[in-house]
Coordinates of N, CA and C and ligand atoms in Angstrom, one line a residue:
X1 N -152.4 216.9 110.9 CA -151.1 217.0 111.5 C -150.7 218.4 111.7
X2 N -150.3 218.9 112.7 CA -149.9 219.9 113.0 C -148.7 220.1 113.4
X3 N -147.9 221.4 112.8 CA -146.1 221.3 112.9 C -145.8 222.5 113.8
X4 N -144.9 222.6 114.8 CA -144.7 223.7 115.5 C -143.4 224.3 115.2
X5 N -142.7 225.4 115.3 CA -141.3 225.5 115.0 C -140.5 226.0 116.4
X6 N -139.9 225.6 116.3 CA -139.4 225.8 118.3 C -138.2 226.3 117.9
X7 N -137.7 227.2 116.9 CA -135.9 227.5 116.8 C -135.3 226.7 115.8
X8 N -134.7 227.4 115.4 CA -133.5 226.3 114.5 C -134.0 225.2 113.7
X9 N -133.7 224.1 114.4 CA -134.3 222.8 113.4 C -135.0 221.8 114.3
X10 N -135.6 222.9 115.5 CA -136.3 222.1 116.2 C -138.0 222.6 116.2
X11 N -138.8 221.4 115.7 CA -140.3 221.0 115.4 C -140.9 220.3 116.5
X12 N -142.2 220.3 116.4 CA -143.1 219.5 117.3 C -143.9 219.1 115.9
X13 N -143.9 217.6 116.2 CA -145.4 217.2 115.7 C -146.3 216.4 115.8
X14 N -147.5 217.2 115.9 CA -148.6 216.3 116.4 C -149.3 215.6 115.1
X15 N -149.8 214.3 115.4 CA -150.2 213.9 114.7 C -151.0 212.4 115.4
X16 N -152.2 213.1 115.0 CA -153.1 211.7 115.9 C -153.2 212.2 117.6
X17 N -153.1 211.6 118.6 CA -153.0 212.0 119.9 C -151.2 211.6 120.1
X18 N -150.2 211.7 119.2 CA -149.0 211.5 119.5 C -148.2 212.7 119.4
X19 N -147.2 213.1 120.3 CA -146.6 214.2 120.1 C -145.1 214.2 119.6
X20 N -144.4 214.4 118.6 CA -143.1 214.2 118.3 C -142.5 215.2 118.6
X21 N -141.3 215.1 118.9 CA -140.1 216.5 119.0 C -139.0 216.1 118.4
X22 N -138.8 216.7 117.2 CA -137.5 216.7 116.7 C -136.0 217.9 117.1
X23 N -134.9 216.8 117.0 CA -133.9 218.0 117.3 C -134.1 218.7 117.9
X24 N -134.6 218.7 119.2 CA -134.6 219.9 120.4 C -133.5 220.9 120.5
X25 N -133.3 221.6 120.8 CA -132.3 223.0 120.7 C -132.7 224.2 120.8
X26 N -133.5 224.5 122.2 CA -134.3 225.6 122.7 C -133.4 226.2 124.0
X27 N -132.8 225.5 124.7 CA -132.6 226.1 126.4 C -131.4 227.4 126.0
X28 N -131.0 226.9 125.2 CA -129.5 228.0 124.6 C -129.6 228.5 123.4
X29 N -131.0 228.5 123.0 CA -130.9 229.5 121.9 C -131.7 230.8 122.0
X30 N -130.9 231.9 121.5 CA -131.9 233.3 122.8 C -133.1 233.1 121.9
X31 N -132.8 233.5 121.2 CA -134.4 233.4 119.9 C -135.9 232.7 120.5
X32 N -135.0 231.6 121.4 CA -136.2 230.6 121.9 C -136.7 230.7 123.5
X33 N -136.3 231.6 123.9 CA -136.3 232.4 125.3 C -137.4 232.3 125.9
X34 N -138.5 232.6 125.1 CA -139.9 232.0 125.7 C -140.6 230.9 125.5
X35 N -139.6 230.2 125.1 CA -140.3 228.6 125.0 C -139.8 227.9 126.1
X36 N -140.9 227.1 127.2 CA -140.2 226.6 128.3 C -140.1 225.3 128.1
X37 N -138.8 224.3 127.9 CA -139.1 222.8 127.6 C -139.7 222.0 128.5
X38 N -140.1 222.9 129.6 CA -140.7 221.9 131.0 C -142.0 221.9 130.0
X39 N -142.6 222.6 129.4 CA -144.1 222.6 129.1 C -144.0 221.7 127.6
X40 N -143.0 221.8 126.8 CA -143.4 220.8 125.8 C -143.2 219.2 125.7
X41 N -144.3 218.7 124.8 CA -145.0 217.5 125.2 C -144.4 216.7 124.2
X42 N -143.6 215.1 124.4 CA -143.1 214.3 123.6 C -143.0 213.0 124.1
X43 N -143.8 212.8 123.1 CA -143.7 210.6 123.2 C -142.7 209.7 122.6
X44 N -142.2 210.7 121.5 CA -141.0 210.5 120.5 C -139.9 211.6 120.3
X45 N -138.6 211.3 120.5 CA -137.6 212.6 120.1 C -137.0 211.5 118.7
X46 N -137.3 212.1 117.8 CA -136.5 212.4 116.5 C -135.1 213.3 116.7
X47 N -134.3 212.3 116.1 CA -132.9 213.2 116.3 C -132.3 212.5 115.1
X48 N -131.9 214.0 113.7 CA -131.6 213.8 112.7 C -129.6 213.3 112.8
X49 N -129.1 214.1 113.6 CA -127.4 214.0 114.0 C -127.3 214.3 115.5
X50 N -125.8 214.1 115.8 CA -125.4 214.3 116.9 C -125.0 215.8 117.4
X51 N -124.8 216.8 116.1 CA -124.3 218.1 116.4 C -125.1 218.7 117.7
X52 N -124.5 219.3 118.4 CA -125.3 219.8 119.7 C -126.8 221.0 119.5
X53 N -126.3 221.5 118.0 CA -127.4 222.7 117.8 C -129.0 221.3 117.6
X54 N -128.7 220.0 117.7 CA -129.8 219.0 117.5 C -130.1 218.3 118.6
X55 N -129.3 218.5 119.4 CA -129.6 217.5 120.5 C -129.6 217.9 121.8
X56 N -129.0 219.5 122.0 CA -128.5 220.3 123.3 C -129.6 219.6 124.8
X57 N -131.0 219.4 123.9 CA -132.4 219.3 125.0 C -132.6 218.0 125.1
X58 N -132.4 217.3 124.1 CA -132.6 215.8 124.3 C -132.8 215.2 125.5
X59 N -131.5 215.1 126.2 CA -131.5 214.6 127.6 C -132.4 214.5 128.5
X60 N -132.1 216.2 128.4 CA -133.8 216.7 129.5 C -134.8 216.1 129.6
X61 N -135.1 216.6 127.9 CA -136.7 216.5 127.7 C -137.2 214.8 127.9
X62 N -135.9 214.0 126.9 CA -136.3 212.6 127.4 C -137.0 212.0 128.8
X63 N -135.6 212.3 129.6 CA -135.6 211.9 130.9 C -137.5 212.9 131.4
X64 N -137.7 213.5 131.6 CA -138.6 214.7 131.9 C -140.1 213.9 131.5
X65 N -140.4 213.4 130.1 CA -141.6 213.2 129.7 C -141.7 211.9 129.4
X66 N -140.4 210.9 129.0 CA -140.2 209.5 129.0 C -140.2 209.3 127.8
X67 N -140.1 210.3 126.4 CA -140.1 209.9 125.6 C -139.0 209.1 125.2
X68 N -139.7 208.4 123.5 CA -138.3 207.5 123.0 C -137.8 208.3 122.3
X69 N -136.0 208.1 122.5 CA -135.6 208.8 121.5 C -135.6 207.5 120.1
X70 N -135.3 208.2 119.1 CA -135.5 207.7 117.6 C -134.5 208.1 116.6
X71 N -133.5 207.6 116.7 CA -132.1 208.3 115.8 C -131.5 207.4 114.8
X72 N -130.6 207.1 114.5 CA -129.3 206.7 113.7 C -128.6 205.5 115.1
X73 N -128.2 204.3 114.8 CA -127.4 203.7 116.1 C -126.6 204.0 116.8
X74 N -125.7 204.8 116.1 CA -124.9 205.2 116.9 C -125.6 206.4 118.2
X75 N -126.5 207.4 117.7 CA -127.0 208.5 118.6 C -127.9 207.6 119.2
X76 N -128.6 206.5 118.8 CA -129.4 206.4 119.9 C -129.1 205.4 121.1
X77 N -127.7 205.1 120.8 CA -126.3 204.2 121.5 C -126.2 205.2 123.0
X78 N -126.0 206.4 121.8 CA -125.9 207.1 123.3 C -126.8 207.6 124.6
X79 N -127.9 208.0 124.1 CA -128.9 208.0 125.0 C -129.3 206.7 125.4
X80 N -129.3 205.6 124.9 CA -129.9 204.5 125.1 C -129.0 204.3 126.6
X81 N -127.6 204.2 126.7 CA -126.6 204.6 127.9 C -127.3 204.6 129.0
X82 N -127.6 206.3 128.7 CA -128.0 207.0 129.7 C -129.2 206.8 130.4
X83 N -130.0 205.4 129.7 CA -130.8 204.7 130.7 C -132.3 205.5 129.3
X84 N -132.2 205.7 129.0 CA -133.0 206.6 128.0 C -134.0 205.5 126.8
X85 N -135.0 205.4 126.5 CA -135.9 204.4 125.8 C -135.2 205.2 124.2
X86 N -135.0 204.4 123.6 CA -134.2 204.4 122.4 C -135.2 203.2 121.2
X87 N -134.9 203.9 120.0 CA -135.2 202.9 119.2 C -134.4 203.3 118.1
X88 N -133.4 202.2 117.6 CA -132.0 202.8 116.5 C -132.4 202.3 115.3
X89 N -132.0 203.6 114.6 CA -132.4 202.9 113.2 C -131.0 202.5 112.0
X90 N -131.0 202.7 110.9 CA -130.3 203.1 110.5 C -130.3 203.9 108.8
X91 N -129.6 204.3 108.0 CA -130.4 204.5 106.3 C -130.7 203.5 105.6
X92 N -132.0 203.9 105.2 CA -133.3 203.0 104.2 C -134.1 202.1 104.8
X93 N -133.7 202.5 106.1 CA -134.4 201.8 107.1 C -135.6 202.3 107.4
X94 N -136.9 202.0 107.6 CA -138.3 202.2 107.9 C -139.2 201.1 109.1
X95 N -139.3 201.7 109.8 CA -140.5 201.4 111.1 C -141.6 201.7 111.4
X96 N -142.5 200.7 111.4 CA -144.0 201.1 112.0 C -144.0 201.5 113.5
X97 N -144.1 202.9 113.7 CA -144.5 203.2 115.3 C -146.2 203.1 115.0
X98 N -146.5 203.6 116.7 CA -148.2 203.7 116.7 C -148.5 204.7 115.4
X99 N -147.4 206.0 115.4 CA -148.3 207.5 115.3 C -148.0 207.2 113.3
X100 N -147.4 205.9 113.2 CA -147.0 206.0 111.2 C -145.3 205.4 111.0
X101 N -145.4 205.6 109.6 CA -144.1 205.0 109.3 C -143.3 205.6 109.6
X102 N -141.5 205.7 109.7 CA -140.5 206.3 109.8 C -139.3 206.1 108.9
X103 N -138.5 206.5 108.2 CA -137.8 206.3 107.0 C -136.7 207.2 107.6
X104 N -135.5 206.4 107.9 CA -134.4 207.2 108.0 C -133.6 207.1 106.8
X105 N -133.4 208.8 106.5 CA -133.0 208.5 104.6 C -131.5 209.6 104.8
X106 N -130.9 209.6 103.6 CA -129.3 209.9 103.5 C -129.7 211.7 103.6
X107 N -128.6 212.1 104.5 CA -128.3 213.8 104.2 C -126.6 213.7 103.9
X108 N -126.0 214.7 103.5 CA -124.6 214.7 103.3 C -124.5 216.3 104.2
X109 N -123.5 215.7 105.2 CA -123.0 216.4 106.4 C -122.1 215.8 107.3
X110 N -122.2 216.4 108.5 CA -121.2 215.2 109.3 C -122.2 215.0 110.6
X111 N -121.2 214.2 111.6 CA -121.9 214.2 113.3 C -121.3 213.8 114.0
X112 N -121.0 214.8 114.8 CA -120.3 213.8 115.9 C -120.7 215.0 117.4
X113 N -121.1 214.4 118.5 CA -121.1 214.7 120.1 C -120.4 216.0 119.8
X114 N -120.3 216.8 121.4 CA -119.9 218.1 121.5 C -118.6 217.4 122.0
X115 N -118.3 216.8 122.8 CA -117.0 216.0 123.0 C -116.1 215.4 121.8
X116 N -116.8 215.5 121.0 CA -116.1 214.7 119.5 C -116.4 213.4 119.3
X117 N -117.2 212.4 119.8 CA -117.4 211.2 119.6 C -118.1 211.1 118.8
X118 N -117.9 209.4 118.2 CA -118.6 209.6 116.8 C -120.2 209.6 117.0
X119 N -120.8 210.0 116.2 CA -122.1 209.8 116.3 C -122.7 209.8 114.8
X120 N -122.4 208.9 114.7 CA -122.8 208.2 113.6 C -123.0 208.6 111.9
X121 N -123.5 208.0 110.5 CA -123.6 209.3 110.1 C -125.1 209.8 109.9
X122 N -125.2 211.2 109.5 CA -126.1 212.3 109.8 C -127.5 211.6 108.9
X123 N -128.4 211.9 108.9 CA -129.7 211.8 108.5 C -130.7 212.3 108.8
X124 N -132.1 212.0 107.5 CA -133.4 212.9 108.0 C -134.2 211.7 108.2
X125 N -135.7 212.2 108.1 CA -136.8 211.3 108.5 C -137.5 211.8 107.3
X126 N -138.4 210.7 106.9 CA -139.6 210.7 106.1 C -140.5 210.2 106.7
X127 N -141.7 210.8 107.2 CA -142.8 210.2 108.0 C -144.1 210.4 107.2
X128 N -144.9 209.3 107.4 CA -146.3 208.7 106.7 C -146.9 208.9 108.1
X129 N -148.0 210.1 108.4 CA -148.5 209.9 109.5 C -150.0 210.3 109.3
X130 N -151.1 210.1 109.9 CA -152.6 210.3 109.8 C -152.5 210.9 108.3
X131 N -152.3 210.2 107.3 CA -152.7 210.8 105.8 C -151.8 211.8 105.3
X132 N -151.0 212.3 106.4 CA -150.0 213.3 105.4 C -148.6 213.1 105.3
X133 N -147.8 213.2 104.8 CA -146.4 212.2 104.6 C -145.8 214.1 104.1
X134 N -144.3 214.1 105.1 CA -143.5 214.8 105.3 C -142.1 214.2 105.1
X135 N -141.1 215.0 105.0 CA -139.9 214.9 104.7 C -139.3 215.9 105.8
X136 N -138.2 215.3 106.7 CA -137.6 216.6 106.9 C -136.0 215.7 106.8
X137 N -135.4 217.2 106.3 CA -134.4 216.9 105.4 C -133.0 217.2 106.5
X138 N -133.0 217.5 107.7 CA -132.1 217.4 108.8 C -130.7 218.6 108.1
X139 N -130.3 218.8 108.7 CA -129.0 219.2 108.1 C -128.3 218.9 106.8
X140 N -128.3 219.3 105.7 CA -127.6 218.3 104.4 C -127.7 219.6 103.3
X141 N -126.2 218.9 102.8 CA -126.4 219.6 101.3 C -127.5 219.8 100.5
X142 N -127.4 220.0 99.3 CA -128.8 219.4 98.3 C -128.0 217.9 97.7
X143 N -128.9 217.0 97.7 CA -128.1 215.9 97.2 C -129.1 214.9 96.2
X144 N -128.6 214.3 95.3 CA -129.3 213.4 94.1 C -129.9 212.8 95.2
X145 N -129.6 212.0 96.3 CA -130.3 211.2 96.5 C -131.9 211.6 97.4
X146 N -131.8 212.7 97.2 CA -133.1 213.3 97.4 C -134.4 212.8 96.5
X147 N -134.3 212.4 95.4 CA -134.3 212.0 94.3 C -135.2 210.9 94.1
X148 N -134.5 210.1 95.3 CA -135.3 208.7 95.4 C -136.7 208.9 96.2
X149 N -137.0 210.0 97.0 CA -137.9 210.4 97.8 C -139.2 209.6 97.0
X150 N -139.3 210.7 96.0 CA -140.9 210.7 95.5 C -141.0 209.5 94.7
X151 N -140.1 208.4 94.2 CA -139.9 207.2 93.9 C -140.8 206.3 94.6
X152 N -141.1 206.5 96.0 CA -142.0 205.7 96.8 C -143.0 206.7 97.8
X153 N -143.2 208.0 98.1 CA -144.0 208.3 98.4 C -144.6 209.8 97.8
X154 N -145.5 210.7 97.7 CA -145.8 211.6 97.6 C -146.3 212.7 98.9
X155 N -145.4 213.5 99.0 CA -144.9 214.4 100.0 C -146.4 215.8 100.1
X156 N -146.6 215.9 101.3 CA -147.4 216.8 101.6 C -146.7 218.2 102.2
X157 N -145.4 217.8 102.6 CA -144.7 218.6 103.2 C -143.2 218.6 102.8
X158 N -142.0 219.2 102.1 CA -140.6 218.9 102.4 C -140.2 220.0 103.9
X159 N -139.3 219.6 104.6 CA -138.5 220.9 105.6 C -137.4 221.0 106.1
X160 N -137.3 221.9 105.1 CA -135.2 221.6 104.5 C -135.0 223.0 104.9
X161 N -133.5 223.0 105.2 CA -132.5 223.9 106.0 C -132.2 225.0 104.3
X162 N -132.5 225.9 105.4 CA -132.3 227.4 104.1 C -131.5 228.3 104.7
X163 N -130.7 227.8 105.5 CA -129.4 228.9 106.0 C -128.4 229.1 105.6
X164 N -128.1 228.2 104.7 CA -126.8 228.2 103.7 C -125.6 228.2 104.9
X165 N -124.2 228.1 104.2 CA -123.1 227.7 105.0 C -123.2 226.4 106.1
X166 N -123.7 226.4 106.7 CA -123.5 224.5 107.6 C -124.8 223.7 106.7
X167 N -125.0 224.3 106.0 CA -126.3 223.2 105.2 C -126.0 223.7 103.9
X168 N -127.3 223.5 102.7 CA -127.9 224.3 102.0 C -128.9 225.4 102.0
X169 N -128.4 226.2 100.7 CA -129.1 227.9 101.0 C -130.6 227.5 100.2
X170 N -130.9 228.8 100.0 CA -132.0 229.2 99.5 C -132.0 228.3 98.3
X171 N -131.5 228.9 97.3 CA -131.3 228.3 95.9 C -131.2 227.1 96.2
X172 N -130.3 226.1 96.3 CA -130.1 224.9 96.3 C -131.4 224.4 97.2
X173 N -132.4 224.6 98.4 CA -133.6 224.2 98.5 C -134.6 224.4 97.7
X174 N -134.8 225.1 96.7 CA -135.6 225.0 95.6 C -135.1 224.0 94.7
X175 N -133.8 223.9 94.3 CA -133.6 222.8 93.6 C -133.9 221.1 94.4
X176 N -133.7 221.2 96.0 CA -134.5 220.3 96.4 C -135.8 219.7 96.4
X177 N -136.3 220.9 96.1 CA -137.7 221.1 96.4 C -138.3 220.2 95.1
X178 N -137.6 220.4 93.8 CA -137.8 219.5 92.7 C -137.5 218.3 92.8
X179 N -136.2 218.0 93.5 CA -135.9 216.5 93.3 C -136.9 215.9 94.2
X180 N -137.6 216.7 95.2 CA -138.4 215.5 96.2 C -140.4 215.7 96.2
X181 N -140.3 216.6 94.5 CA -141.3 216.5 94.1 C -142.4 217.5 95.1
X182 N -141.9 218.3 96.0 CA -142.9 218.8 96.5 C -142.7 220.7 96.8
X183 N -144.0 221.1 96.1 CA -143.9 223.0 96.1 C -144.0 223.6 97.2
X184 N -144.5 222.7 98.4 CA -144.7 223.4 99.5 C -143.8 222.9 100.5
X185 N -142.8 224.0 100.8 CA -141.7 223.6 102.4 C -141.5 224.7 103.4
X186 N -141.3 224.1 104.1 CA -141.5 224.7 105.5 C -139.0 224.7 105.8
X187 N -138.9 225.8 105.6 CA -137.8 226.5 105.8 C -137.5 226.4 107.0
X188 N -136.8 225.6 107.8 CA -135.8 225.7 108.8 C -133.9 226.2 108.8
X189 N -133.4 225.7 110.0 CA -131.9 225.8 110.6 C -131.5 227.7 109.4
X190 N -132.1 228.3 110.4 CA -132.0 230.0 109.7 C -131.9 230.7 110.5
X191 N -131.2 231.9 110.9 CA -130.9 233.1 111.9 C -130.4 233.0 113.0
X192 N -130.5 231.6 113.5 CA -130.1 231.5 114.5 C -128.6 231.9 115.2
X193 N -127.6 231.8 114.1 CA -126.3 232.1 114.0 C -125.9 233.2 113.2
X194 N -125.0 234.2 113.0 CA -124.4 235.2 112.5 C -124.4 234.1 111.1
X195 N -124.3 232.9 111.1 CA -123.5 232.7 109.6 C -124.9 232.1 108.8
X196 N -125.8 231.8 110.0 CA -126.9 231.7 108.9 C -128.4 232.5 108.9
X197 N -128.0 233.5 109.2 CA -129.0 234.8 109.5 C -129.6 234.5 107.4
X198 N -130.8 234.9 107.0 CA -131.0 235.4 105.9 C -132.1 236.2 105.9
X199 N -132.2 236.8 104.3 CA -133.4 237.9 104.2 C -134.6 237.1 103.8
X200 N -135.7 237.1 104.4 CA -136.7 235.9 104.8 C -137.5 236.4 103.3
X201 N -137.7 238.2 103.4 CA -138.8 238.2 101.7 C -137.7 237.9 100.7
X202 N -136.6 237.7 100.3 CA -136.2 237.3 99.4 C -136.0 236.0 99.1
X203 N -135.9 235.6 100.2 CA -136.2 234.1 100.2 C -137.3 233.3 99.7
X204 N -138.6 234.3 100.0 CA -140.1 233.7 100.1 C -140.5 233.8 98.0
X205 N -139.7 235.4 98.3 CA -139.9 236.1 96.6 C -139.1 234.8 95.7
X206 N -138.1 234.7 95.9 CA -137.2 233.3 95.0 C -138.3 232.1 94.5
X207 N -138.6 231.4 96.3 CA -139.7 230.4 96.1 C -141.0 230.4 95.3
X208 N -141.3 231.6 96.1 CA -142.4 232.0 94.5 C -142.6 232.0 93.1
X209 N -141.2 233.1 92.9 CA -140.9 233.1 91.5 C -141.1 231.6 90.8
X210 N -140.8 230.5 91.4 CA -140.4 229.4 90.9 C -141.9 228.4 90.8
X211 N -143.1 229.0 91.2 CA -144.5 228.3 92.0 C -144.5 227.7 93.0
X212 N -143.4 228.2 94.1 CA -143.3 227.2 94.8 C -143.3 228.3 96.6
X213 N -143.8 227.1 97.4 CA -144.3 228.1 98.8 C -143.3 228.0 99.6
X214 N -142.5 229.2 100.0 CA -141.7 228.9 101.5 C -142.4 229.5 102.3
X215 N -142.1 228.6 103.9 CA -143.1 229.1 104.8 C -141.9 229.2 106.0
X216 N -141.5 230.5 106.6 CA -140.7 230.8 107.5 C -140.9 231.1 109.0
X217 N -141.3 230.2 109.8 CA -142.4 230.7 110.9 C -141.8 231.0 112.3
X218 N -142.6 231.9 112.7 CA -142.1 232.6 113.8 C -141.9 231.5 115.0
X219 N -140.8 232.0 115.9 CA -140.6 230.6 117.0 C -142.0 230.5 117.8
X220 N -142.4 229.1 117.6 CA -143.5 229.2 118.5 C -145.1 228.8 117.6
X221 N -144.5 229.4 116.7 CA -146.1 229.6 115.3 C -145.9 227.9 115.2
X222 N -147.5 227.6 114.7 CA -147.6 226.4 114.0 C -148.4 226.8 112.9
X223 N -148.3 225.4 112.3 CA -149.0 225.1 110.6 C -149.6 224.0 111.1
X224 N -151.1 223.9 110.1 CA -151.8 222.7 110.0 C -151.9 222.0 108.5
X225 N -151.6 220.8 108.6 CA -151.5 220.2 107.4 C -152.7 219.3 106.9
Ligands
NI1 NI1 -125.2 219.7 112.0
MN2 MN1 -127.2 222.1 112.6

């Protein structure tokens, strides 16, 4: 499995000959200036909420490469609309696609459209894919019910929001990092904004301290899992 980080809280992941894209949010973020969405590849759009910093590219990219989007009912009500291949889920809910399982599980946040419509409430994914099983934890506080994770799977990956103020910070992702049983995470939704700019070695130094790995990667960089 290989993970790409495209800005903010937006990933690629390959896995198998399938390509996912979560939460797109590249055309309007300067950070991501040299990423062109005409070139990135998706068979699936993962979309954790409706907020615009998660969905700004959706449209495009959908319409563009034919992928399905994959959300919460309400968000994928709405692309579905727009003529768009949709498949809705909802929480505790899990699906067999081709590329592995899917698990749409609880974050505590809100969501709604840039227009203010509802969109539904907010969530992550847990994915079982070619042997390696990830978590990504979408926008959210730290919350007990993180808890239930490692209850039914064993995590190769967590990738939880370390920007503090619209999510949880640093600290409170290490305390995630326990409840979902896993030392190695991959740090997203960070700098992108004045409010969630952070200091990346102090961050990395924290995780450490604790035996635990943060991985903060340049826009564009991948990881192989
Ligand atoms: Ni949000
Ligand atoms: Mn966000």
């Amino acid at each position: 499995m290989k993970i790409t980080f495209y800005g903010h809280a937006c990933l690629g992941i390959e896995t198998g000959d399938t390509h996912i894209l979560v939460d797109p949010y590249i055309s309007a973020n300067e950070k991501a200036s040299h990423i062109d969405i005409n070139q990135i590849k998706a068979d699936y759009i993962l979309v954790t909420h409706a907020h615009q910093d998660h969905t700004l590219d959706v449209e495009t990219i959908a319409k563009h490469t034919g992928a399905m989007v994959i959300s919460n009912f309400e968000v994928a009500g709405h692309y579905g609309d727009k003529g768009i291949d949709v498949h809705p889920m909802n929480h505790g809910g899990s699906w067999d696609f081709e590329f592995g399982k899917v698990k749409y599980v609880n974050a505590i946040h809100t969501s709604s459209f840039p227009d203010g419509s509802y969109g539904g409430q907010p969530g992550g994914f847990v994915i079982e894919g070619e042997h390696k099983n990830i978590y990504i934890a979408g926008d959210t506080a730290l919350t007990m019910d993180m808890k239930l994770i490692p209850m039914y799977i064993k995590l190769d990956l967590a990738i939880l929001p370390v920007g503090d103020n619209f999510t949880m910070g640093v600290d409170d992702a290490i305390i995630a990092s326990d409840f979902v049983e896993c030392d190695k995470v991959l740090g997203y939704h960070f700098d992108t904004f004045g409010y969630i700019e952070i200091n990346h070695e102090e961050a990395k130094r924290k995780f450490f301290d604790k035996g635990k790995d943060l991985m903060l990667l340049s826009i564009g960089e991948s990881i192989e899992l």
